[in-house]
Amino acid sequence: MATITSAKGFMVHGVPGIIYNPLDDRARIAGTGLEVFEIMQVALGVDRDRERLRLAFDWLREDQLDAALTFADLNAEFIVARLKEGEELEHNIEQLWREHPITRPPGR
């Protein structure tokens, strides 16, 4: 398993089935555009209940889901930082929409 230093200084441990790109600091499930942190957002929302997680990502193979969970466990600090980044982005978008309602997409 290779270890790479991320753009933010985290040691990122490689996992087969996960493609980590240090240029954009993203870890994606091979064969998909899905990021590991997106799996973990849902996993945390369902208390890591494997069956509920499996239902939420029913298009993923079992080995893809396993790879994402393994990567997240080995790189918890990296994933927590990425989750926090996502929360901050969501907050900033909501603030933009409050200040400029015309920018809010229909149905949001």
mmCIF file of N, CA, C and O in Angstrom:
data_model
loop_
_atom_site.group_PDB
_atom_site.id
_atom_site.type_symbol
_atom_site.label_atom_id
_atom_site.label_comp_id
_atom_site.label_asym_id
_atom_site.label_seq_id
_atom_site.Cartn_x
_atom_site.Cartn_y
_atom_site.Cartn_z
ATOM 1 N N MET A 1 0.835 -1.178 0.000
ATOM 2 C CA MET A 1 0.000 0.000 0.000
ATOM 3 C C MET A 1 0.883 1.246 0.000
ATOM 4 O O MET A 1 1.737 1.398 0.850
ATOM 5 N N ALA A 2 0.679 2.125 -0.956
ATOM 6 C CA ALA A 2 1.458 3.354 -1.053
ATOM 7 C C ALA A 2 0.928 4.405 -0.086
ATOM 8 O O ALA A 2 -0.265 4.440 0.226
ATOM 9 N N THR A 3 1.829 5.260 0.369
ATOM 10 C CA THR A 3 1.449 6.383 1.207
ATOM 11 C C THR A 3 1.912 7.653 0.510
ATOM 12 O O THR A 3 3.047 7.740 0.063
ATOM 13 N N ILE A 4 1.018 8.615 0.411
ATOM 14 C CA ILE A 4 1.285 9.878 -0.270
ATOM 15 C C ILE A 4 0.947 11.007 0.701
ATOM 16 O O ILE A 4 0.004 10.903 1.480
ATOM 17 N N THR A 5 1.687 12.096 0.625
ATOM 18 C CA THR A 5 1.351 13.275 1.415
ATOM 19 C C THR A 5 0.364 14.115 0.617
ATOM 20 O O THR A 5 0.626 14.468 -0.532
ATOM 21 N N SER A 6 -0.771 14.416 1.229
ATOM 22 C CA SER A 6 -1.807 15.187 0.542
ATOM 23 C C SER A 6 -1.404 16.649 0.443
ATOM 24 O O SER A 6 -0.451 17.099 1.092
ATOM 25 N N ALA A 7 -2.143 17.396 -0.351
ATOM 26 C CA ALA A 7 -1.894 18.823 -0.524
ATOM 27 C C ALA A 7 -2.018 19.578 0.794
ATOM 28 O O ALA A 7 -1.398 20.626 0.973
ATOM 29 N N LYS A 8 -2.774 19.028 1.727
ATOM 30 C CA LYS A 8 -2.965 19.689 3.021
ATOM 31 C C LYS A 8 -2.076 19.100 4.107
ATOM 32 O O LYS A 8 -2.249 19.385 5.282
ATOM 33 N N GLY A 9 -1.135 18.228 3.711
ATOM 34 C CA GLY A 9 -0.160 17.703 4.664
ATOM 35 C C GLY A 9 -0.552 16.411 5.353
ATOM 36 O O GLY A 9 0.178 15.952 6.233
ATOM 37 N N PHE A 10 -1.669 15.801 4.990
ATOM 38 C CA PHE A 10 -2.060 14.528 5.580
ATOM 39 C C PHE A 10 -1.316 13.393 4.886
ATOM 40 O O PHE A 10 -1.072 13.448 3.689
ATOM 41 N N MET A 11 -0.974 12.377 5.632
ATOM 42 C CA MET A 11 -0.425 11.167 5.040
ATOM 43 C C MET A 11 -1.622 10.337 4.584
ATOM 44 O O MET A 11 -2.459 9.947 5.396
ATOM 45 N N VAL A 12 -1.712 10.086 3.295
ATOM 46 C CA VAL A 12 -2.833 9.352 2.730
ATOM 47 C C VAL A 12 -2.351 7.960 2.354
ATOM 48 O O VAL A 12 -1.435 7.808 1.551
ATOM 49 N N HIS A 13 -2.964 6.953 2.981
ATOM 50 C CA HIS A 13 -2.623 5.557 2.733
ATOM 51 C C HIS A 13 -3.491 5.020 1.610
ATOM 52 O O HIS A 13 -4.714 5.096 1.689
ATOM 53 N N GLY A 14 -2.852 4.488 0.587
ATOM 54 C CA GLY A 14 -3.574 3.961 -0.556
ATOM 55 C C GLY A 14 -4.328 2.689 -0.232
ATOM 56 O O GLY A 14 -3.933 1.921 0.649
ATOM 57 N N VAL A 15 -5.404 2.472 -0.923
ATOM 58 C CA VAL A 15 -6.236 1.272 -0.788
ATOM 59 C C VAL A 15 -6.612 0.827 -2.194
ATOM 60 O O VAL A 15 -7.063 1.658 -2.997
ATOM 61 N N PRO A 16 -6.428 -0.449 -2.528
ATOM 62 C CA PRO A 16 -6.859 -0.924 -3.842
ATOM 63 C C PRO A 16 -8.340 -0.613 -4.063
ATOM 64 O O PRO A 16 -9.168 -0.802 -3.176
ATOM 65 N N GLY A 17 -8.643 -0.088 -5.242
ATOM 66 C CA GLY A 17 -10.020 0.267 -5.562
ATOM 67 C C GLY A 17 -10.342 1.725 -5.313
ATOM 68 O O GLY A 17 -11.417 2.191 -5.668
ATOM 69 N N ILE A 18 -9.396 2.449 -4.703
ATOM 70 C CA ILE A 18 -9.577 3.879 -4.456
ATOM 71 C C ILE A 18 -8.488 4.625 -5.216
ATOM 72 O O ILE A 18 -7.311 4.282 -5.124
ATOM 73 N N ILE A 19 -8.894 5.624 -5.955
ATOM 74 C CA ILE A 19 -7.939 6.443 -6.695
ATOM 75 C C ILE A 19 -7.811 7.771 -5.963
ATOM 76 O O ILE A 19 -8.786 8.530 -5.852
ATOM 77 N N TYR A 20 -6.606 8.006 -5.437
ATOM 78 C CA TYR A 20 -6.333 9.275 -4.760
ATOM 79 C C TYR A 20 -5.544 10.155 -5.721
ATOM 80 O O TYR A 20 -4.526 9.739 -6.261
ATOM 81 N N ASN A 21 -6.036 11.362 -5.942
ATOM 82 C CA ASN A 21 -5.365 12.316 -6.811
ATOM 83 C C ASN A 21 -4.822 13.446 -5.947
ATOM 84 O O ASN A 21 -5.600 14.258 -5.434
ATOM 85 N N PRO A 22 -3.503 13.520 -5.764
ATOM 86 C CA PRO A 22 -2.948 14.578 -4.926
ATOM 87 C C PRO A 22 -3.090 15.971 -5.525
ATOM 88 O O PRO A 22 -3.010 16.960 -4.802
ATOM 89 N N LEU A 23 -3.331 16.065 -6.829
ATOM 90 C CA LEU A 23 -3.469 17.381 -7.454
ATOM 91 C C LEU A 23 -4.752 18.087 -7.041
ATOM 92 O O LEU A 23 -4.771 19.292 -6.828
ATOM 93 N N ASP A 24 -5.838 17.322 -6.935
ATOM 94 C CA ASP A 24 -7.089 17.935 -6.477
ATOM 95 C C ASP A 24 -7.464 17.475 -5.067
ATOM 96 O O ASP A 24 -8.499 17.860 -4.550
ATOM 97 N N ASP A 25 -6.610 16.662 -4.464
ATOM 98 C CA ASP A 25 -6.784 16.197 -3.087
ATOM 99 C C ASP A 25 -8.115 15.473 -2.896
ATOM 100 O O ASP A 25 -8.830 15.690 -1.932
ATOM 101 N N ARG A 26 -8.421 14.584 -3.843
ATOM 102 C CA ARG A 26 -9.676 13.837 -3.806
ATOM 103 C C ARG A 26 -9.395 12.342 -3.853
ATOM 104 O O ARG A 26 -8.491 11.894 -4.554
ATOM 105 N N ALA A 27 -10.194 11.599 -3.133
ATOM 106 C CA ALA A 27 -10.124 10.135 -3.146
ATOM 107 C C ALA A 27 -11.453 9.633 -3.691
ATOM 108 O O ALA A 27 -12.508 9.876 -3.097
ATOM 109 N N ARG A 28 -11.379 8.960 -4.843
ATOM 110 C CA ARG A 28 -12.590 8.494 -5.513
ATOM 111 C C ARG A 28 -12.585 6.978 -5.636
ATOM 112 O O ARG A 28 -11.536 6.349 -5.735
ATOM 113 N N ILE A 29 -13.786 6.412 -5.684
ATOM 114 C CA ILE A 29 -13.933 4.983 -5.911
ATOM 115 C C ILE A 29 -13.652 4.734 -7.389
ATOM 116 O O ILE A 29 -14.261 5.382 -8.253
ATOM 117 N N ALA A 30 -12.729 3.827 -7.665
ATOM 118 C CA ALA A 30 -12.363 3.527 -9.046
ATOM 119 C C ALA A 30 -13.595 3.153 -9.860
ATOM 120 O O ALA A 30 -14.471 2.435 -9.388
ATOM 121 N N GLY A 31 -13.667 3.672 -11.071
ATOM 122 C CA GLY A 31 -14.783 3.366 -11.960
ATOM 123 C C GLY A 31 -16.006 4.225 -11.725
ATOM 124 O O GLY A 31 -17.031 4.040 -12.365
ATOM 125 N N THR A 32 -15.909 5.146 -10.778
ATOM 126 C CA THR A 32 -17.026 6.053 -10.484
ATOM 127 C C THR A 32 -16.450 7.453 -10.297
ATOM 128 O O THR A 32 -15.251 7.627 -10.205
ATOM 129 N N GLY A 33 -17.285 8.428 -10.191
ATOM 130 C CA GLY A 33 -16.844 9.771 -9.831
ATOM 131 C C GLY A 33 -17.088 10.037 -8.355
ATOM 132 O O GLY A 33 -16.879 11.133 -7.863
ATOM 133 N N LEU A 34 -17.547 9.015 -7.658
ATOM 134 C CA LEU A 34 -17.965 9.149 -6.266
ATOM 135 C C LEU A 34 -16.762 9.246 -5.338
ATOM 136 O O LEU A 34 -15.861 8.412 -5.383
ATOM 137 N N GLU A 35 -16.768 10.272 -4.497
ATOM 138 C CA GLU A 35 -15.684 10.447 -3.534
ATOM 139 C C GLU A 35 -15.961 9.662 -2.257
ATOM 140 O O GLU A 35 -17.119 9.481 -1.865
ATOM 141 N N VAL A 36 -14.887 9.243 -1.623
ATOM 142 C CA VAL A 36 -15.009 8.471 -0.384
ATOM 143 C C VAL A 36 -15.746 9.274 0.679
ATOM 144 O O VAL A 36 -16.582 8.730 1.412
ATOM 145 N N PHE A 37 -15.485 10.580 0.753
ATOM 146 C CA PHE A 37 -16.155 11.372 1.780
ATOM 147 C C PHE A 37 -17.666 11.369 1.588
ATOM 148 O O PHE A 37 -18.427 11.458 2.560
ATOM 149 N N GLU A 38 -18.137 11.229 0.340
ATOM 150 C CA GLU A 38 -19.577 11.175 0.086
ATOM 151 C C GLU A 38 -20.176 9.894 0.670
ATOM 152 O O GLU A 38 -21.288 9.920 1.210
ATOM 153 N N ILE A 39 -19.442 8.803 0.561
ATOM 154 C CA ILE A 39 -19.878 7.544 1.189
ATOM 155 C C ILE A 39 -19.936 7.731 2.697
ATOM 156 O O ILE A 39 -20.890 7.315 3.360
ATOM 157 N N MET A 40 -18.918 8.402 3.238
ATOM 158 C CA MET A 40 -18.843 8.566 4.688
ATOM 159 C C MET A 40 -19.914 9.516 5.211
ATOM 160 O O MET A 40 -20.388 9.336 6.329
ATOM 161 N N GLN A 41 -20.317 10.502 4.429
ATOM 162 C CA GLN A 41 -21.425 11.366 4.850
ATOM 163 C C GLN A 41 -22.664 10.521 5.120
ATOM 164 O O GLN A 41 -23.335 10.676 6.137
ATOM 165 N N VAL A 42 -22.948 9.635 4.207
ATOM 166 C CA VAL A 42 -24.114 8.760 4.355
ATOM 167 C C VAL A 42 -23.875 7.746 5.464
ATOM 168 O O VAL A 42 -24.759 7.500 6.290
ATOM 169 N N ALA A 43 -22.686 7.160 5.503
ATOM 170 C CA ALA A 43 -22.366 6.156 6.528
ATOM 171 C C ALA A 43 -22.570 6.730 7.931
ATOM 172 O O ALA A 43 -23.141 6.063 8.801
ATOM 173 N N LEU A 44 -22.128 7.944 8.146
ATOM 174 C CA LEU A 44 -22.305 8.573 9.464
ATOM 175 C C LEU A 44 -23.775 8.857 9.735
ATOM 176 O O LEU A 44 -24.231 8.748 10.871
ATOM 177 N N GLY A 45 -24.517 9.197 8.689
ATOM 178 C CA GLY A 45 -25.950 9.468 8.829
ATOM 179 C C GLY A 45 -26.774 8.238 9.184
ATOM 180 O O GLY A 45 -27.863 8.354 9.743
ATOM 181 N N VAL A 46 -26.248 7.056 8.857
ATOM 182 C CA VAL A 46 -26.957 5.808 9.168
ATOM 183 C C VAL A 46 -26.205 5.010 10.240
ATOM 184 O O VAL A 46 -26.387 3.799 10.358
ATOM 185 N N ASP A 47 -25.377 5.715 11.021
ATOM 186 C CA ASP A 47 -24.602 5.087 12.103
ATOM 187 C C ASP A 47 -23.782 3.900 11.605
ATOM 188 O O ASP A 47 -23.660 2.883 12.293
ATOM 189 N N ARG A 48 -23.268 4.025 10.389
ATOM 190 C CA ARG A 48 -22.442 2.999 9.752
ATOM 191 C C ARG A 48 -23.135 1.641 9.639
ATOM 192 O O ARG A 48 -22.493 0.615 9.565
ATOM 193 N N ASP A 49 -24.464 1.670 9.644
ATOM 194 C CA ASP A 49 -25.235 0.444 9.457
ATOM 195 C C ASP A 49 -25.008 -0.049 8.029
ATOM 196 O O ASP A 49 -25.372 0.606 7.054
ATOM 197 N N ARG A 50 -24.384 -1.206 7.917
ATOM 198 C CA ARG A 50 -23.948 -1.702 6.618
ATOM 199 C C ARG A 50 -25.119 -1.935 5.658
ATOM 200 O O ARG A 50 -25.020 -1.616 4.464
ATOM 201 N N GLU A 51 -26.211 -2.452 6.139
ATOM 202 C CA GLU A 51 -27.360 -2.730 5.261
ATOM 203 C C GLU A 51 -27.964 -1.436 4.727
ATOM 204 O O GLU A 51 -28.280 -1.336 3.538
ATOM 205 N N ARG A 52 -28.127 -0.447 5.578
ATOM 206 C CA ARG A 52 -28.677 0.834 5.132
ATOM 207 C C ARG A 52 -27.724 1.535 4.166
ATOM 208 O O ARG A 52 -28.148 2.148 3.197
ATOM 209 N N LEU A 53 -26.438 1.416 4.428
ATOM 210 C CA LEU A 53 -25.439 1.996 3.538
ATOM 211 C C LEU A 53 -25.480 1.300 2.178
ATOM 212 O O LEU A 53 -25.424 1.937 1.130
ATOM 213 N N ARG A 54 -25.600 -0.011 2.214
ATOM 214 C CA ARG A 54 -25.694 -0.812 0.990
ATOM 215 C C ARG A 54 -26.917 -0.382 0.161
ATOM 216 O O ARG A 54 -26.851 -0.268 -1.053
ATOM 217 N N LEU A 55 -28.044 -0.137 0.831
ATOM 218 C CA LEU A 55 -29.255 0.312 0.138
ATOM 219 C C LEU A 55 -29.081 1.711 -0.457
ATOM 220 O O LEU A 55 -29.586 1.996 -1.540
ATOM 221 N N ALA A 56 -28.368 2.569 0.256
ATOM 222 C CA ALA A 56 -28.155 3.932 -0.222
ATOM 223 C C ALA A 56 -27.267 3.970 -1.464
ATOM 224 O O ALA A 56 -27.398 4.862 -2.301
ATOM 225 N N PHE A 57 -26.371 2.999 -1.584
ATOM 226 C CA PHE A 57 -25.448 2.933 -2.719
ATOM 227 C C PHE A 57 -25.599 1.596 -3.426
ATOM 228 O O PHE A 57 -24.628 0.890 -3.675
ATOM 229 N N ASP A 58 -26.835 1.288 -3.808
ATOM 230 C CA ASP A 58 -27.117 -0.033 -4.374
ATOM 231 C C ASP A 58 -26.469 -0.276 -5.739
ATOM 232 O O ASP A 58 -26.390 -1.407 -6.189
ATOM 233 N N TRP A 59 -25.971 0.760 -6.379
ATOM 234 C CA TRP A 59 -25.301 0.590 -7.673
ATOM 235 C C TRP A 59 -23.812 0.244 -7.514
ATOM 236 O O TRP A 59 -23.166 -0.152 -8.477
ATOM 237 N N LEU A 60 -23.278 0.374 -6.286
ATOM 238 C CA LEU A 60 -21.882 0.014 -6.050
ATOM 239 C C LEU A 60 -21.760 -1.475 -5.762
ATOM 240 O O LEU A 60 -22.637 -2.063 -5.131
ATOM 241 N N ARG A 61 -20.664 -2.034 -6.214
ATOM 242 C CA ARG A 61 -20.363 -3.426 -5.862
ATOM 243 C C ARG A 61 -19.887 -3.472 -4.413
ATOM 244 O O ARG A 61 -19.435 -2.479 -3.854
ATOM 245 N N GLU A 62 -19.984 -4.641 -3.828
ATOM 246 C CA GLU A 62 -19.568 -4.822 -2.435
ATOM 247 C C GLU A 62 -18.096 -4.449 -2.242
ATOM 248 O O GLU A 62 -17.728 -3.814 -1.256
ATOM 249 N N ASP A 63 -17.237 -4.838 -3.188
ATOM 250 C CA ASP A 63 -15.808 -4.529 -3.060
ATOM 251 C C ASP A 63 -15.544 -3.028 -3.150
ATOM 252 O O ASP A 63 -14.619 -2.514 -2.515
ATOM 253 N N GLN A 64 -16.359 -2.293 -3.906
ATOM 254 C CA GLN A 64 -16.196 -0.843 -3.986
ATOM 255 C C GLN A 64 -16.560 -0.186 -2.655
ATOM 256 O O GLN A 64 -15.856 0.708 -2.179
ATOM 257 N N LEU A 65 -17.647 -0.646 -2.067
ATOM 258 C CA LEU A 65 -18.065 -0.124 -0.771
ATOM 259 C C LEU A 65 -17.028 -0.470 0.301
ATOM 260 O O LEU A 65 -16.656 0.381 1.118
ATOM 261 N N ASP A 66 -16.538 -1.706 0.277
ATOM 262 C CA ASP A 66 -15.493 -2.117 1.221
ATOM 263 C C ASP A 66 -14.249 -1.253 1.084
ATOM 264 O O ASP A 66 -13.655 -0.843 2.088
ATOM 265 N N ALA A 67 -13.847 -0.969 -0.157
ATOM 266 C CA ALA A 67 -12.656 -0.151 -0.387
ATOM 267 C C ALA A 67 -12.841 1.247 0.191
ATOM 268 O O ALA A 67 -11.931 1.791 0.829
ATOM 269 N N ALA A 68 -14.017 1.825 -0.001
ATOM 270 C CA ALA A 68 -14.287 3.166 0.521
ATOM 271 C C ALA A 68 -14.224 3.182 2.044
ATOM 272 O O ALA A 68 -13.622 4.075 2.645
ATOM 273 N N LEU A 69 -14.834 2.191 2.682
ATOM 274 C CA LEU A 69 -14.830 2.137 4.143
ATOM 275 C C LEU A 69 -13.427 1.883 4.686
ATOM 276 O O LEU A 69 -13.021 2.473 5.698
ATOM 277 N N THR A 70 -12.672 1.035 4.011
ATOM 278 C CA THR A 70 -11.297 0.763 4.433
ATOM 279 C C THR A 70 -10.452 2.022 4.297
ATOM 280 O O THR A 70 -9.691 2.376 5.206
ATOM 281 N N PHE A 71 -10.585 2.713 3.162
ATOM 282 C CA PHE A 71 -9.839 3.951 2.960
ATOM 283 C C PHE A 71 -10.182 4.954 4.061
ATOM 284 O O PHE A 71 -9.293 5.594 4.623
ATOM 285 N N ALA A 72 -11.458 5.089 4.366
ATOM 286 C CA ALA A 72 -11.891 6.044 5.395
ATOM 287 C C ALA A 72 -11.322 5.675 6.760
ATOM 288 O O ALA A 72 -10.883 6.555 7.510
ATOM 289 N N ASP A 73 -11.296 4.401 7.081
ATOM 290 C CA ASP A 73 -10.741 3.971 8.368
ATOM 291 C C ASP A 73 -9.241 4.233 8.454
ATOM 292 O O ASP A 73 -8.740 4.660 9.493
ATOM 293 N N LEU A 74 -8.522 3.988 7.372
ATOM 294 C CA LEU A 74 -7.073 4.193 7.355
ATOM 295 C C LEU A 74 -6.683 5.662 7.284
ATOM 296 O O LEU A 74 -5.573 6.032 7.659
ATOM 297 N N ASN A 75 -7.593 6.496 6.788
ATOM 298 C CA ASN A 75 -7.305 7.910 6.563
ATOM 299 C C ASN A 75 -8.340 8.798 7.237
ATOM 300 O O ASN A 75 -8.839 9.750 6.644
ATOM 301 N N ALA A 76 -8.646 8.479 8.486
ATOM 302 C CA ALA A 76 -9.728 9.177 9.200
ATOM 303 C C ALA A 76 -9.500 10.684 9.263
ATOM 304 O O ALA A 76 -10.441 11.460 9.048
ATOM 305 N N GLU A 77 -8.286 11.119 9.516
ATOM 306 C CA GLU A 77 -8.001 12.553 9.627
ATOM 307 C C GLU A 77 -8.275 13.263 8.294
ATOM 308 O O GLU A 77 -8.871 14.334 8.258
ATOM 309 N N PHE A 78 -7.870 12.638 7.207
ATOM 310 C CA PHE A 78 -8.111 13.185 5.870
ATOM 311 C C PHE A 78 -9.615 13.278 5.600
ATOM 312 O O PHE A 78 -10.111 14.286 5.110
ATOM 313 N N ILE A 79 -10.352 12.222 5.921
ATOM 314 C CA ILE A 79 -11.797 12.189 5.674
ATOM 315 C C ILE A 79 -12.524 13.220 6.530
ATOM 316 O O ILE A 79 -13.416 13.932 6.034
ATOM 317 N N VAL A 80 -12.156 13.343 7.792
ATOM 318 C CA VAL A 80 -12.794 14.331 8.674
ATOM 319 C C VAL A 80 -12.580 15.737 8.113
ATOM 320 O O VAL A 80 -13.511 16.550 8.078
ATOM 321 N N ALA A 81 -11.367 16.019 7.642
ATOM 322 C CA ALA A 81 -11.086 17.338 7.060
ATOM 323 C C ALA A 81 -11.930 17.567 5.813
ATOM 324 O O ALA A 81 -12.469 18.655 5.605
ATOM 325 N N ARG A 82 -12.082 16.532 5.002
ATOM 326 C CA ARG A 82 -12.876 16.645 3.764
ATOM 327 C C ARG A 82 -14.360 16.830 4.095
ATOM 328 O O ARG A 82 -15.053 17.614 3.439
ATOM 329 N N LEU A 83 -14.848 16.140 5.115
ATOM 330 C CA LEU A 83 -16.240 16.313 5.543
ATOM 331 C C LEU A 83 -16.470 17.741 6.038
ATOM 332 O O LEU A 83 -17.491 18.361 5.716
ATOM 333 N N LYS A 84 -15.520 18.250 6.795
ATOM 334 C CA LYS A 84 -15.634 19.617 7.312
ATOM 335 C C LYS A 84 -15.628 20.615 6.162
ATOM 336 O O LYS A 84 -16.412 21.570 6.153
ATOM 337 N N GLU A 85 -14.778 20.389 5.185
ATOM 338 C CA GLU A 85 -14.720 21.248 4.008
ATOM 339 C C GLU A 85 -16.070 21.260 3.290
ATOM 340 O O GLU A 85 -16.546 22.312 2.868
ATOM 341 N N GLY A 86 -16.687 20.093 3.165
ATOM 342 C CA GLY A 86 -17.999 19.992 2.533
ATOM 343 C C GLY A 86 -19.070 20.742 3.307
ATOM 344 O O GLY A 86 -19.931 21.399 2.716
ATOM 345 N N GLU A 87 -19.022 20.647 4.636
ATOM 346 C CA GLU A 87 -19.989 21.363 5.476
ATOM 347 C C GLU A 87 -19.828 22.871 5.328
ATOM 348 O O GLU A 87 -20.811 23.606 5.256
ATOM 349 N N GLU A 88 -18.579 23.330 5.286
ATOM 350 C CA GLU A 88 -18.316 24.760 5.123
ATOM 351 C C GLU A 88 -18.818 25.253 3.767
ATOM 352 O O GLU A 88 -19.409 26.330 3.672
ATOM 353 N N LEU A 89 -18.598 24.457 2.747
ATOM 354 C CA LEU A 89 -19.074 24.821 1.412
ATOM 355 C C LEU A 89 -20.603 24.910 1.393
ATOM 356 O O LEU A 89 -21.176 25.863 0.864
ATOM 357 N N GLU A 90 -21.243 23.923 2.001
ATOM 358 C CA GLU A 90 -22.713 23.925 2.067
ATOM 359 C C GLU A 90 -23.219 25.166 2.796
ATOM 360 O O GLU A 90 -24.168 25.819 2.356
ATOM 361 N N HIS A 91 -22.575 25.505 3.899
ATOM 362 C CA HIS A 91 -22.949 26.692 4.669
ATOM 363 C C HIS A 91 -22.780 27.950 3.807
ATOM 364 O O HIS A 91 -23.656 28.827 3.791
ATOM 365 N N ASN A 92 -21.670 28.047 3.078
ATOM 366 C CA ASN A 92 -21.409 29.217 2.241
ATOM 367 C C ASN A 92 -22.430 29.342 1.115
ATOM 368 O O ASN A 92 -22.852 30.451 0.778
ATOM 369 N N ILE A 93 -22.820 28.221 0.550
ATOM 370 C CA ILE A 93 -23.831 28.249 -0.513
ATOM 371 C C ILE A 93 -25.169 28.714 0.039
ATOM 372 O O ILE A 93 -25.855 29.540 -0.568
ATOM 373 N N GLU A 94 -25.552 28.183 1.209
ATOM 374 C CA GLU A 94 -26.811 28.612 1.834
ATOM 375 C C GLU A 94 -26.785 30.106 2.132
ATOM 376 O O GLU A 94 -27.790 30.797 1.924
ATOM 377 N N GLN A 95 -25.654 30.604 2.603
ATOM 378 C CA GLN A 95 -25.527 32.032 2.884
ATOM 379 C C GLN A 95 -25.649 32.848 1.597
ATOM 380 O O GLN A 95 -26.330 33.879 1.572
ATOM 381 N N LEU A 96 -25.030 32.391 0.532
ATOM 382 C CA LEU A 96 -25.156 33.061 -0.764
ATOM 383 C C LEU A 96 -26.605 33.119 -1.193
ATOM 384 O O LEU A 96 -27.091 34.169 -1.646
ATOM 385 N N TRP A 97 -27.313 32.011 -1.053
ATOM 386 C CA TRP A 97 -28.720 31.977 -1.453
ATOM 387 C C TRP A 97 -29.573 32.911 -0.613
ATOM 388 O O TRP A 97 -30.530 33.503 -1.109
ATOM 389 N N ARG A 98 -29.256 33.033 0.673
ATOM 390 C CA ARG A 98 -30.010 33.976 1.516
ATOM 391 C C ARG A 98 -29.764 35.421 1.076
ATOM 392 O O ARG A 98 -30.685 36.227 1.032
ATOM 393 N N GLU A 99 -28.510 35.728 0.774
ATOM 394 C CA GLU A 99 -28.157 37.092 0.388
ATOM 395 C C GLU A 99 -28.581 37.424 -1.041
ATOM 396 O O GLU A 99 -28.846 38.588 -1.354
ATOM 397 N N HIS A 100 -28.616 36.422 -1.903
ATOM 398 C CA HIS A 100 -28.958 36.617 -3.313
ATOM 399 C C HIS A 100 -29.944 35.533 -3.739
ATOM 400 O O HIS A 100 -29.572 34.574 -4.416
ATOM 401 N N PRO A 101 -31.205 35.656 -3.333
ATOM 402 C CA PRO A 101 -32.196 34.593 -3.583
ATOM 403 C C PRO A 101 -32.346 34.198 -5.051
ATOM 404 O O PRO A 101 -32.697 33.072 -5.343
ATOM 405 N N ILE A 102 -32.045 35.121 -5.946
ATOM 406 C CA ILE A 102 -32.178 34.814 -7.369
ATOM 407 C C ILE A 102 -31.221 33.699 -7.807
ATOM 408 O O ILE A 102 -31.446 33.024 -8.814
ATOM 409 N N THR A 103 -30.170 33.457 -7.030
ATOM 410 C CA THR A 103 -29.167 32.421 -7.382
ATOM 411 C C THR A 103 -29.605 31.027 -6.928
ATOM 412 O O THR A 103 -28.997 30.048 -7.328
ATOM 413 N N ARG A 104 -30.647 30.972 -6.096
ATOM 414 C CA ARG A 104 -31.101 29.659 -5.600
ATOM 415 C C ARG A 104 -31.783 28.884 -6.721
ATOM 416 O O ARG A 104 -32.717 29.382 -7.343
ATOM 417 N N PRO A 105 -31.329 27.642 -6.975
ATOM 418 C CA PRO A 105 -31.983 26.830 -8.007
ATOM 419 C C PRO A 105 -33.422 26.502 -7.618
ATOM 420 O O PRO A 105 -33.737 26.405 -6.430
ATOM 421 N N PRO A 106 -34.291 26.348 -8.602
ATOM 422 C CA PRO A 106 -35.679 25.990 -8.306
ATOM 423 C C PRO A 106 -35.731 24.685 -7.487
ATOM 424 O O PRO A 106 -34.963 23.769 -7.713
ATOM 425 N N GLY A 107 -36.600 24.679 -6.508
ATOM 426 C CA GLY A 107 -36.777 23.494 -5.682
ATOM 427 C C GLY A 107 -35.768 23.348 -4.557
ATOM 428 O O GLY A 107 -35.774 22.356 -3.837
ATOM 429 N N ARG A 108 -34.898 24.321 -4.383
ATOM 430 C CA ARG A 108 -33.899 24.236 -3.307
ATOM 431 C C ARG A 108 -34.267 25.177 -2.221
ATOM 432 O O ARG A 108 -34.294 26.081 -1.840
#
